[in-house]
Tab-separated table of N, CA and C in Angstrom:
chain	number	residue	atom	x	y	z
G	21	ASP	N	36.948	9.065	96.337
G	21	ASP	CA	37.970	9.908	96.934
G	21	ASP	C	39.139	10.159	95.976
G	22	LYS	N	39.507	9.138	95.213
G	22	LYS	CA	40.630	9.300	94.276
G	22	LYS	C	40.298	10.344	93.220
G	23	GLY	N	39.058	10.362	92.773
G	23	GLY	CA	38.645	11.356	91.784
G	23	GLY	C	38.769	12.765	92.313
G	24	ARG	N	38.352	12.974	93.532
G	24	ARG	CA	38.428	14.305	94.149
G	24	ARG	C	39.892	14.749	94.293
G	25	GLU	N	40.785	13.809	94.578
G	25	GLU	CA	42.199	14.138	94.737
G	25	GLU	C	42.796	14.735	93.466
G	26	VAL	N	42.278	14.327	92.317
G	26	VAL	CA	42.796	14.839	91.047
G	26	VAL	C	41.870	15.874	90.418
G	27	GLY	N	40.904	16.353	91.204
G	27	GLY	CA	40.047	17.432	90.739
G	27	GLY	C	38.818	17.011	89.961
G	28	VAL	N	38.429	15.742	90.050
G	28	VAL	CA	37.231	15.260	89.358
G	28	VAL	C	36.181	14.931	90.404
G	29	ALA	N	35.054	15.594	90.294
G	29	ALA	CA	33.970	15.352	91.254
G	29	ALA	C	32.885	14.544	90.563
G	30	LEU	N	32.815	13.282	90.868
G	30	LEU	CA	31.815	12.386	90.280
G	30	LEU	C	30.990	11.754	91.385
G	31	ASP	N	29.725	11.583	91.109
G	31	ASP	CA	28.865	10.848	92.034
G	31	ASP	C	28.892	9.391	91.584
G	32	VAL	N	29.682	8.565	92.247
G	32	VAL	CA	29.913	7.188	91.824
G	32	VAL	C	29.371	6.240	92.879
G	33	GLY	N	28.719	5.196	92.406
G	33	GLY	CA	28.240	4.164	93.306
G	33	GLY	C	28.616	2.800	92.771
G	34	VAL	N	28.653	1.819	93.643
G	34	VAL	CA	28.932	0.438	93.250
G	34	VAL	C	27.663	-0.358	93.467
G	35	PHE	N	27.252	-1.064	92.435
G	35	PHE	CA	26.048	-1.881	92.515
G	35	PHE	C	26.422	-3.309	92.161
G	36	GLN	N	26.464	-4.167	93.142
G	36	GLN	CA	26.794	-5.570	92.923
G	36	GLN	C	25.601	-6.292	92.311
G	37	GLN	N	25.905	-7.299	91.535
G	37	GLN	CA	24.819	-8.137	91.049
G	37	GLN	C	24.224	-8.856	92.241
G	38	GLY	N	22.952	-9.005	92.238
G	38	GLY	CA	22.329	-9.664	93.377
G	38	GLY	C	20.919	-10.108	93.050
G	39	ILE	N	20.196	-10.476	94.058
G	39	ILE	CA	18.832	-10.934	93.880
G	39	ILE	C	17.906	-10.170	94.817
G	40	GLU	N	16.657	-10.153	94.450
G	40	GLU	CA	15.641	-9.615	95.340
G	40	GLU	C	15.145	-10.779	96.179
G	41	ARG	N	15.532	-10.809	97.427
G	41	ARG	CA	15.260	-11.961	98.284
G	41	ARG	C	13.777	-12.280	98.417
G	42	GLY	N	12.921	-11.271	98.337
G	42	GLY	CA	11.490	-11.520	98.474
G	42	GLY	C	10.913	-12.406	97.387
G	43	MET	N	11.575	-12.454	96.221
G	43	MET	CA	11.096	-13.286	95.113
G	43	MET	C	11.417	-14.756	95.316
G	44	TRP	N	12.439	-15.021	96.078
G	44	TRP	CA	12.943	-16.381	96.216
G	44	TRP	C	12.459	-16.925	97.546
G	45	GLY	N	11.391	-17.700	97.507
G	45	GLY	CA	10.747	-18.211	98.707
G	45	GLY	C	11.706	-18.855	99.691
G	46	GLY	N	11.147	-19.406	100.720
G	46	GLY	CA	11.944	-19.982	101.794
G	46	GLY	C	12.442	-21.368	101.521
G	47	GLY	N	12.405	-21.795	100.297
G	47	GLY	CA	12.893	-23.139	99.981
G	47	GLY	C	11.788	-23.986	99.396
G	48	ARG	N	12.158	-25.063	98.838
G	48	ARG	CA	11.225	-25.944	98.156
G	48	ARG	C	10.481	-26.818	99.156
G	49	GLU	N	9.183	-26.879	98.970
G	49	GLU	CA	8.361	-27.754	99.811
G	49	GLU	C	8.352	-29.143	99.191
G	50	GLU	N	8.380	-30.150	100.019
G	50	GLU	CA	8.374	-31.522	99.516
G	50	GLU	C	7.103	-31.778	98.728
G	51	GLY	N	7.262	-32.424	97.572
G	51	GLY	CA	6.108	-32.778	96.756
G	51	GLY	C	5.590	-31.650	95.895
G	52	ARG	N	6.254	-30.520	95.870
G	52	ARG	CA	5.771	-29.364	95.119
G	52	ARG	C	6.502	-29.252	93.789
G	53	GLY	N	5.776	-28.973	92.745
G	53	GLY	CA	6.392	-28.564	91.496
G	53	GLY	C	6.579	-29.652	90.468
G	54	LYS	N	6.929	-29.189	89.257
G	54	LYS	CA	7.103	-30.061	88.099
G	54	LYS	C	8.376	-30.883	88.176
G	55	GLY	N	9.324	-30.468	88.975
G	55	GLY	CA	10.610	-31.145	89.024
G	55	GLY	C	10.604	-32.452	89.786
G	56	ASP	N	9.484	-32.812	90.390
G	56	ASP	CA	9.442	-34.048	91.163
G	56	ASP	C	9.833	-35.231	90.288
G	57	GLY	N	10.725	-36.051	90.805
G	57	GLY	CA	11.165	-37.232	90.068
G	57	GLY	C	12.297	-36.950	89.104
G	58	GLU	N	12.712	-35.707	88.968
G	58	GLU	CA	13.823	-35.368	88.095
G	58	GLU	C	14.986	-34.853	88.919
G	59	PHE	N	16.185	-35.078	88.419
G	59	PHE	CA	17.380	-34.479	88.994
G	59	PHE	C	17.660	-33.255	88.140
G	60	VAL	N	17.377	-32.068	88.662
G	60	VAL	CA	17.448	-30.837	87.885
G	60	VAL	C	18.712	-30.061	88.222
G	61	ILE	N	19.414	-29.667	87.165
G	61	ILE	CA	20.596	-28.828	87.286
G	61	ILE	C	20.265	-27.506	86.617
G	62	PHE	N	20.529	-26.393	87.305
G	62	PHE	CA	20.357	-25.084	86.693
G	62	PHE	C	21.719	-24.427	86.541
G	63	SER	N	21.905	-23.763	85.409
G	63	SER	CA	23.121	-22.997	85.165
G	63	SER	C	22.740	-21.693	84.493
G	64	GLY	N	23.217	-20.593	85.047
G	64	GLY	CA	22.938	-19.279	84.479
G	64	GLY	C	24.213	-18.518	84.199
G	65	GLY	N	24.105	-17.511	83.376
G	65	GLY	CA	25.251	-16.675	83.012
G	65	GLY	C	25.486	-16.738	81.526
G	66	LYS	N	25.906	-15.632	80.948
G	66	LYS	CA	26.064	-15.632	79.493
G	66	LYS	C	27.128	-16.631	79.055
G	67	LEU	N	26.877	-17.253	77.925
G	67	LEU	CA	27.766	-18.277	77.389
G	67	LEU	C	29.095	-17.648	76.996
G	68	GLU	N	30.154	-18.100	77.640
G	68	GLU	CA	31.505	-17.635	77.325
G	68	GLU	C	32.504	-18.577	77.991
G	69	PRO	N	33.720	-18.659	77.443
G	69	PRO	CA	34.690	-19.636	77.942
G	69	PRO	C	34.975	-19.565	79.439
G	70	ARG	N	35.058	-18.384	79.998
G	70	ARG	CA	35.455	-18.274	81.409
G	70	ARG	C	34.400	-18.777	82.379
G	71	LYS	N	33.166	-19.015	81.900
G	71	LYS	CA	32.100	-19.474	82.785
G	71	LYS	C	32.035	-21.001	82.893
G	72	GLY	N	32.724	-21.711	82.004
G	72	GLY	CA	32.833	-23.162	82.122
G	72	GLY	C	31.631	-23.966	81.646
G	73	GLN	N	30.774	-23.380	80.813
G	73	GLN	CA	29.640	-24.157	80.326
G	73	GLN	C	30.081	-25.329	79.461
G	74	ASP	N	31.242	-25.230	78.834
G	74	ASP	CA	31.767	-26.353	78.060
G	74	ASP	C	32.032	-27.551	78.959
G	75	ILE	N	32.529	-27.291	80.161
G	75	ILE	CA	32.786	-28.363	81.122
G	75	ILE	C	31.466	-28.960	81.597
G	76	LEU	N	30.477	-28.108	81.834
G	76	LEU	CA	29.169	-28.587	82.255
G	76	LEU	C	28.529	-29.463	81.175
G	77	ILE	N	28.648	-29.064	79.920
G	77	ILE	CA	28.092	-29.866	78.822
G	77	ILE	C	28.762	-31.238	78.790
G	78	ALA	N	30.080	-31.278	78.902
G	78	ALA	CA	30.797	-32.561	78.900
G	78	ALA	C	30.372	-33.421	80.087
G	79	ALA	N	30.233	-32.810	81.244
G	79	ALA	CA	29.824	-33.561	82.437
G	79	ALA	C	28.380	-34.034	82.324
G	80	PHE	N	27.495	-33.181	81.832
G	80	PHE	CA	26.094	-33.555	81.710
G	80	PHE	C	25.909	-34.659	80.672
G	81	ARG	N	26.716	-34.633	79.626
G	81	ARG	CA	26.669	-35.692	78.608
G	81	ARG	C	26.902	-37.052	79.273
G	82	LYS	N	27.889	-37.139	80.139
G	82	LYS	CA	28.169	-38.398	80.862
G	82	LYS	C	27.085	-38.683	81.897
G	83	PHE	N	26.675	-37.678	82.624
G	83	PHE	CA	25.689	-37.839	83.694
G	83	PHE	C	24.356	-38.360	83.149
G	84	GLN	N	23.918	-37.839	82.012
G	84	GLN	CA	22.630	-38.257	81.460
G	84	GLN	C	22.657	-39.707	80.982
G	85	GLU	N	23.842	-40.223	80.678
G	85	GLU	CA	23.955	-41.628	80.285
G	85	GLU	C	23.583	-42.548	81.437
G	86	ARG	N	23.891	-42.138	82.657
G	86	ARG	CA	23.637	-42.967	83.839
G	86	ARG	C	22.355	-42.592	84.576
G	87	HIS	N	21.838	-41.406	84.297
G	87	HIS	CA	20.671	-40.906	85.039
G	87	HIS	C	19.616	-40.399	84.063
G	88	ASP	N	18.656	-41.266	83.780
G	88	ASP	CA	17.613	-40.923	82.824
G	88	ASP	C	16.728	-39.776	83.304
G	89	ASP	N	16.740	-39.518	84.621
G	89	ASP	CA	15.890	-38.466	85.182
G	89	ASP	C	16.583	-37.104	85.227
G	90	ALA	N	17.780	-36.988	84.620
G	90	ALA	CA	18.524	-35.729	84.661
G	90	ALA	C	17.941	-34.711	83.699
G	91	ARG	N	17.874	-33.464	84.149
G	91	ARG	CA	17.409	-32.346	83.317
G	91	ARG	C	18.338	-31.171	83.562
G	92	LEU	N	18.700	-30.479	82.476
G	92	LEU	CA	19.536	-29.284	82.554
G	92	LEU	C	18.702	-28.092	82.110
G	93	ILE	N	18.533	-27.146	83.005
G	93	ILE	CA	17.836	-25.899	82.715
G	93	ILE	C	18.893	-24.812	82.708
G	94	PHE	N	18.901	-23.999	81.660
G	94	PHE	CA	19.951	-22.991	81.582
G	94	PHE	C	19.438	-21.670	81.028
G	95	ALA	N	20.181	-20.626	81.343
G	95	ALA	CA	19.937	-19.279	80.816
G	95	ALA	C	21.302	-18.726	80.421
G	96	TRP	N	21.713	-19.019	79.193
G	96	TRP	CA	23.065	-18.689	78.740
G	96	TRP	C	23.100	-17.713	77.581
G	97	GLN	N	22.002	-17.154	77.172
G	97	GLN	CA	22.021	-16.287	76.002
G	97	GLN	C	23.032	-15.167	76.182
G	98	ASN	N	23.674	-14.802	75.081
G	98	ASN	CA	24.744	-13.818	75.104
G	98	ASN	C	24.649	-12.971	73.845
G	99	ASP	N	24.362	-11.702	74.004
G	99	ASP	CA	24.260	-10.800	72.857
G	99	ASP	C	25.625	-10.410	72.296
G	100	TRP	N	26.687	-10.633	73.051
G	100	TRP	CA	28.033	-10.309	72.608
G	100	TRP	C	28.672	-11.592	72.076
G	101	ILE	N	28.261	-11.979	70.879
G	101	ILE	CA	28.652	-13.292	70.358
G	101	ILE	C	30.156	-13.438	70.170
G	102	GLU	N	30.876	-12.342	70.062
G	102	GLU	CA	32.337	-12.426	69.961
G	102	GLU	C	32.945	-13.068	71.211
G	103	THR	N	32.282	-12.881	72.364
G	103	THR	CA	32.839	-13.426	73.611
G	103	THR	C	32.605	-14.926	73.752
G	104	VAL	N	31.800	-15.505	72.870
G	104	VAL	CA	31.563	-16.953	72.897
G	104	VAL	C	32.747	-17.704	72.277
G	105	LYS	N	33.424	-17.048	71.362
G	105	LYS	CA	34.543	-17.691	70.663
G	105	LYS	C	35.593	-18.173	71.644
G	106	GLY	N	36.096	-19.365	71.396
G	106	GLY	CA	37.118	-19.953	72.249
G	106	GLY	C	36.566	-20.990	73.214
G	107	ILE	N	35.232	-21.075	73.330
G	107	ILE	CA	34.662	-22.043	74.275
G	107	ILE	C	34.969	-23.482	73.853
G	108	GLU	N	35.254	-23.663	72.568
G	108	GLU	CA	35.563	-25.004	72.061
G	108	GLU	C	37.054	-25.330	72.172
G	109	ALA	N	37.875	-24.377	72.574
G	109	ALA	CA	39.332	-24.536	72.544
G	109	ALA	C	39.867	-25.617	73.472
G	110	TRP	N	39.187	-25.915	74.568
G	110	TRP	CA	39.698	-26.875	75.549
G	110	TRP	C	39.306	-28.310	75.223
G	111	GLY	N	38.502	-28.509	74.179
G	111	GLY	CA	38.180	-29.860	73.741
G	111	GLY	C	36.999	-30.518	74.438
G	112	HIS	N	36.294	-29.792	75.294
G	112	HIS	CA	35.118	-30.364	75.960
G	112	HIS	C	33.901	-30.368	75.047
G	113	VAL	N	33.867	-29.422	74.112
G	113	VAL	CA	32.771	-29.313	73.147
G	113	VAL	C	33.366	-29.064	71.773
G	114	GLU	N	32.544	-29.296	70.762
G	114	GLU	CA	32.967	-29.026	69.391
G	114	GLU	C	32.123	-27.909	68.813
G	115	GLY	N	32.782	-27.041	68.087
G	115	GLY	CA	32.085	-25.970	67.394
G	115	GLY	C	31.502	-24.923	68.331
G	116	LEU	N	30.764	-24.012	67.723
G	116	LEU	CA	30.104	-22.931	68.453
G	116	LEU	C	28.626	-22.925	68.099
G	117	PRO	N	27.790	-22.453	68.995
G	117	PRO	CA	26.380	-22.332	68.634
G	117	PRO	C	26.211	-21.261	67.551
G	118	GLU	N	25.293	-21.498	66.660
G	118	GLU	CA	25.029	-20.530	65.596
G	118	GLU	C	24.169	-19.398	66.126
G	119	TRP	N	24.336	-18.230	65.535
G	119	TRP	CA	23.517	-17.069	65.852
G	119	TRP	C	22.323	-17.084	64.908
G	120	ASP	N	21.138	-17.023	65.458
G	120	ASP	CA	19.914	-16.972	64.672
G	120	ASP	C	19.507	-15.506	64.541
G	121	GLY	N	19.791	-14.918	63.405
G	121	GLY	CA	19.490	-13.509	63.192
G	121	GLY	C	18.002	-13.203	63.229
G	122	ARG	N	17.173	-14.184	62.920
G	122	ARG	CA	15.721	-13.981	62.937
G	122	ARG	C	15.210	-13.810	64.364
G	123	THR	N	15.718	-14.642	65.279
G	123	THR	CA	15.251	-14.573	66.672
G	123	THR	C	16.167	-13.732	67.555
G	124	GLY	N	17.376	-13.438	67.065
G	124	GLY	CA	18.329	-12.682	67.864
G	124	GLY	C	18.845	-13.476	69.049
G	125	ALA	N	19.072	-14.773	68.831
G	125	ALA	CA	19.509	-15.635	69.930
G	125	ALA	C	20.489	-16.690	69.419
G	126	LEU	N	21.329	-17.150	70.319
G	126	LEU	CA	22.211	-18.272	70.015
G	126	LEU	C	21.384	-19.550	69.982
G	127	ARG	N	21.705	-20.444	69.080
G	127	ARG	CA	20.999	-21.731	68.977
G	127	ARG	C	21.739	-22.754	69.845
G	128	ILE	N	21.610	-22.573	71.137
G	128	ILE	CA	22.367	-23.364	72.107
G	128	ILE	C	21.857	-24.798	72.198
G	129	VAL	N	20.563	-24.998	72.158
G	129	VAL	CA	20.018	-26.357	72.270
G	129	VAL	C	20.523	-27.220	71.110
G	130	GLU	N	20.503	-26.686	69.905
G	130	GLU	CA	20.991	-27.438	68.744
G	130	GLU	C	22.476	-27.752	68.896
G	131	TRP	N	23.239	-26.788	69.390
G	131	TRP	CA	24.673	-26.975	69.622
G	131	TRP	C	24.906	-28.067	70.659
G	132	MET	N	24.088	-28.078	71.709
G	132	MET	CA	24.198	-29.141	72.706
G	132	MET	C	23.926	-30.500	72.075
G	133	GLY	N	22.907	-30.565	71.227
G	133	GLY	CA	22.592	-31.816	70.544
G	133	GLY	C	23.761	-32.310	69.712
G	134	ALA	N	24.429	-31.394	69.022
G	134	ALA	CA	25.597	-31.751	68.219
G	134	ALA	C	26.756	-32.203	69.100
G	135	ASN	N	26.693	-31.889	70.381
G	135	ASN	CA	27.732	-32.285	71.330
G	135	ASN	C	27.283	-33.431	72.232
G	136	GLY	N	26.290	-34.206	71.770
G	136	GLY	CA	25.925	-35.442	72.452
G	136	GLY	C	24.918	-35.322	73.578
G	137	ILE	N	24.276	-34.165	73.715
G	137	ILE	CA	23.266	-33.990	74.756
G	137	ILE	C	21.897	-34.359	74.195
G	138	ASP	N	21.127	-35.113	74.958
G	138	ASP	CA	19.744	-35.420	74.596
G	138	ASP	C	18.947	-34.136	74.780
G	139	THR	N	18.557	-33.506	73.676
G	139	THR	CA	17.916	-32.191	73.754
G	139	THR	C	16.524	-32.233	74.378
G	140	SER	N	15.964	-33.415	74.545
G	140	SER	CA	14.675	-33.497	75.243
G	140	SER	C	14.873	-33.313	76.749
G	141	LYS	N	16.135	-33.316	77.182
G	141	LYS	CA	16.468	-33.201	78.610
G	141	LYS	C	16.990	-31.810	78.980
G	142	VAL	N	16.891	-30.851	78.045
G	142	VAL	CA	17.377	-29.500	78.332
G	142	VAL	C	16.272	-28.477	78.098
G	143	THR	N	16.347	-27.407	78.858
G	143	THR	CA	15.403	-26.303	78.715
G	143	THR	C	16.194	-25.006	78.669
G	144	ASP	N	16.054	-24.273	77.566
G	144	ASP	CA	16.703	-22.975	77.401
G	144	ASP	C	15.717	-21.903	77.847
G	145	LEU	N	16.026	-21.214	78.922
G	145	LEU	CA	15.146	-20.165	79.431
G	145	LEU	C	15.326	-18.842	78.699
G	146	GLY	N	16.284	-18.781	77.790
G	146	GLY	CA	16.505	-17.540	77.058
G	146	GLY	C	17.119	-16.481	77.952
G	147	ARG	N	16.436	-15.351	78.039
G	147	ARG	CA	16.904	-14.225	78.861
G	147	ARG	C	15.843	-13.903	79.914
G	148	PRO	N	15.719	-14.734	80.923
G	148	PRO	CA	14.644	-14.518	81.893
G	148	PRO	C	14.931	-13.336	82.824
G	149	THR	N	13.873	-12.696	83.257
G	149	THR	CA	14.015	-11.702	84.321
G	149	THR	C	14.187	-12.472	85.628
G	150	GLN	N	14.580	-11.764	86.663
G	150	GLN	CA	14.707	-12.416	87.972
G	150	GLN	C	13.377	-13.017	88.405
G	151	ARG	N	12.305	-12.292	88.176
G	151	ARG	CA	10.980	-12.766	88.575
G	151	ARG	C	10.611	-14.048	87.816
G	152	GLU	N	10.883	-14.077	86.509
G	152	GLU	CA	10.608	-15.281	85.707
G	152	GLU	C	11.461	-16.460	86.185
G	153	LEU	N	12.714	-16.184	86.473
G	153	LEU	CA	13.621	-17.230	86.933
G	153	LEU	C	13.156	-17.796	88.280
G	154	ALA	N	12.762	-16.929	89.170
G	154	ALA	CA	12.266	-17.380	90.476
G	154	ALA	C	11.026	-18.252	90.307
G	155	ARG	N	10.159	-17.882	89.384
G	155	ARG	CA	8.938	-18.680	89.163
G	155	ARG	C	9.297	-20.046	88.591
G	156	VAL	N	10.139	-20.092	87.571
G	156	VAL	CA	10.508	-21.355	86.917
G	156	VAL	C	11.234	-22.279	87.885
G	157	LEU	N	12.218	-21.755	88.593
G	157	LEU	CA	12.988	-22.600	89.504
G	157	LEU	C	12.195	-22.990	90.738
G	158	GLY	N	11.193	-22.197	91.063
G	158	GLY	CA	10.330	-22.535	92.195
G	158	GLY	C	9.378	-23.664	91.890
G	159	GLU	N	9.168	-23.955	90.604
G	159	GLU	CA	8.285	-25.050	90.196
G	159	GLU	C	8.987	-26.340	90.454
């Protein structure tokens, strides 16, 4: 409406981020999947300071010391590497993940290892589609 008031006629729509509910089953069945016996944490969203992954890394570092069954699964890849800068500023993590020009991805697992995370306890999903994410988390 504001556009029309100033003489601009645009066909504008708002599309919120969301999920396709049909992909995400009705919940986990007891005894189903690879995650049995593990305490699994999932975190998604591109790696950047405002998302708080630095806080999660610091917390998971402590949590894994007390819980050998802890696993962190994440999808944090970020093609806008400039937006990653500053994640180390609050002191929860050191340094930044390196950009691997060959694979076109941040080397997040290695960065986690340098920040005290047992890398055998993390899984980088890269850039999963919703369908891939639903399949992995459903396991």
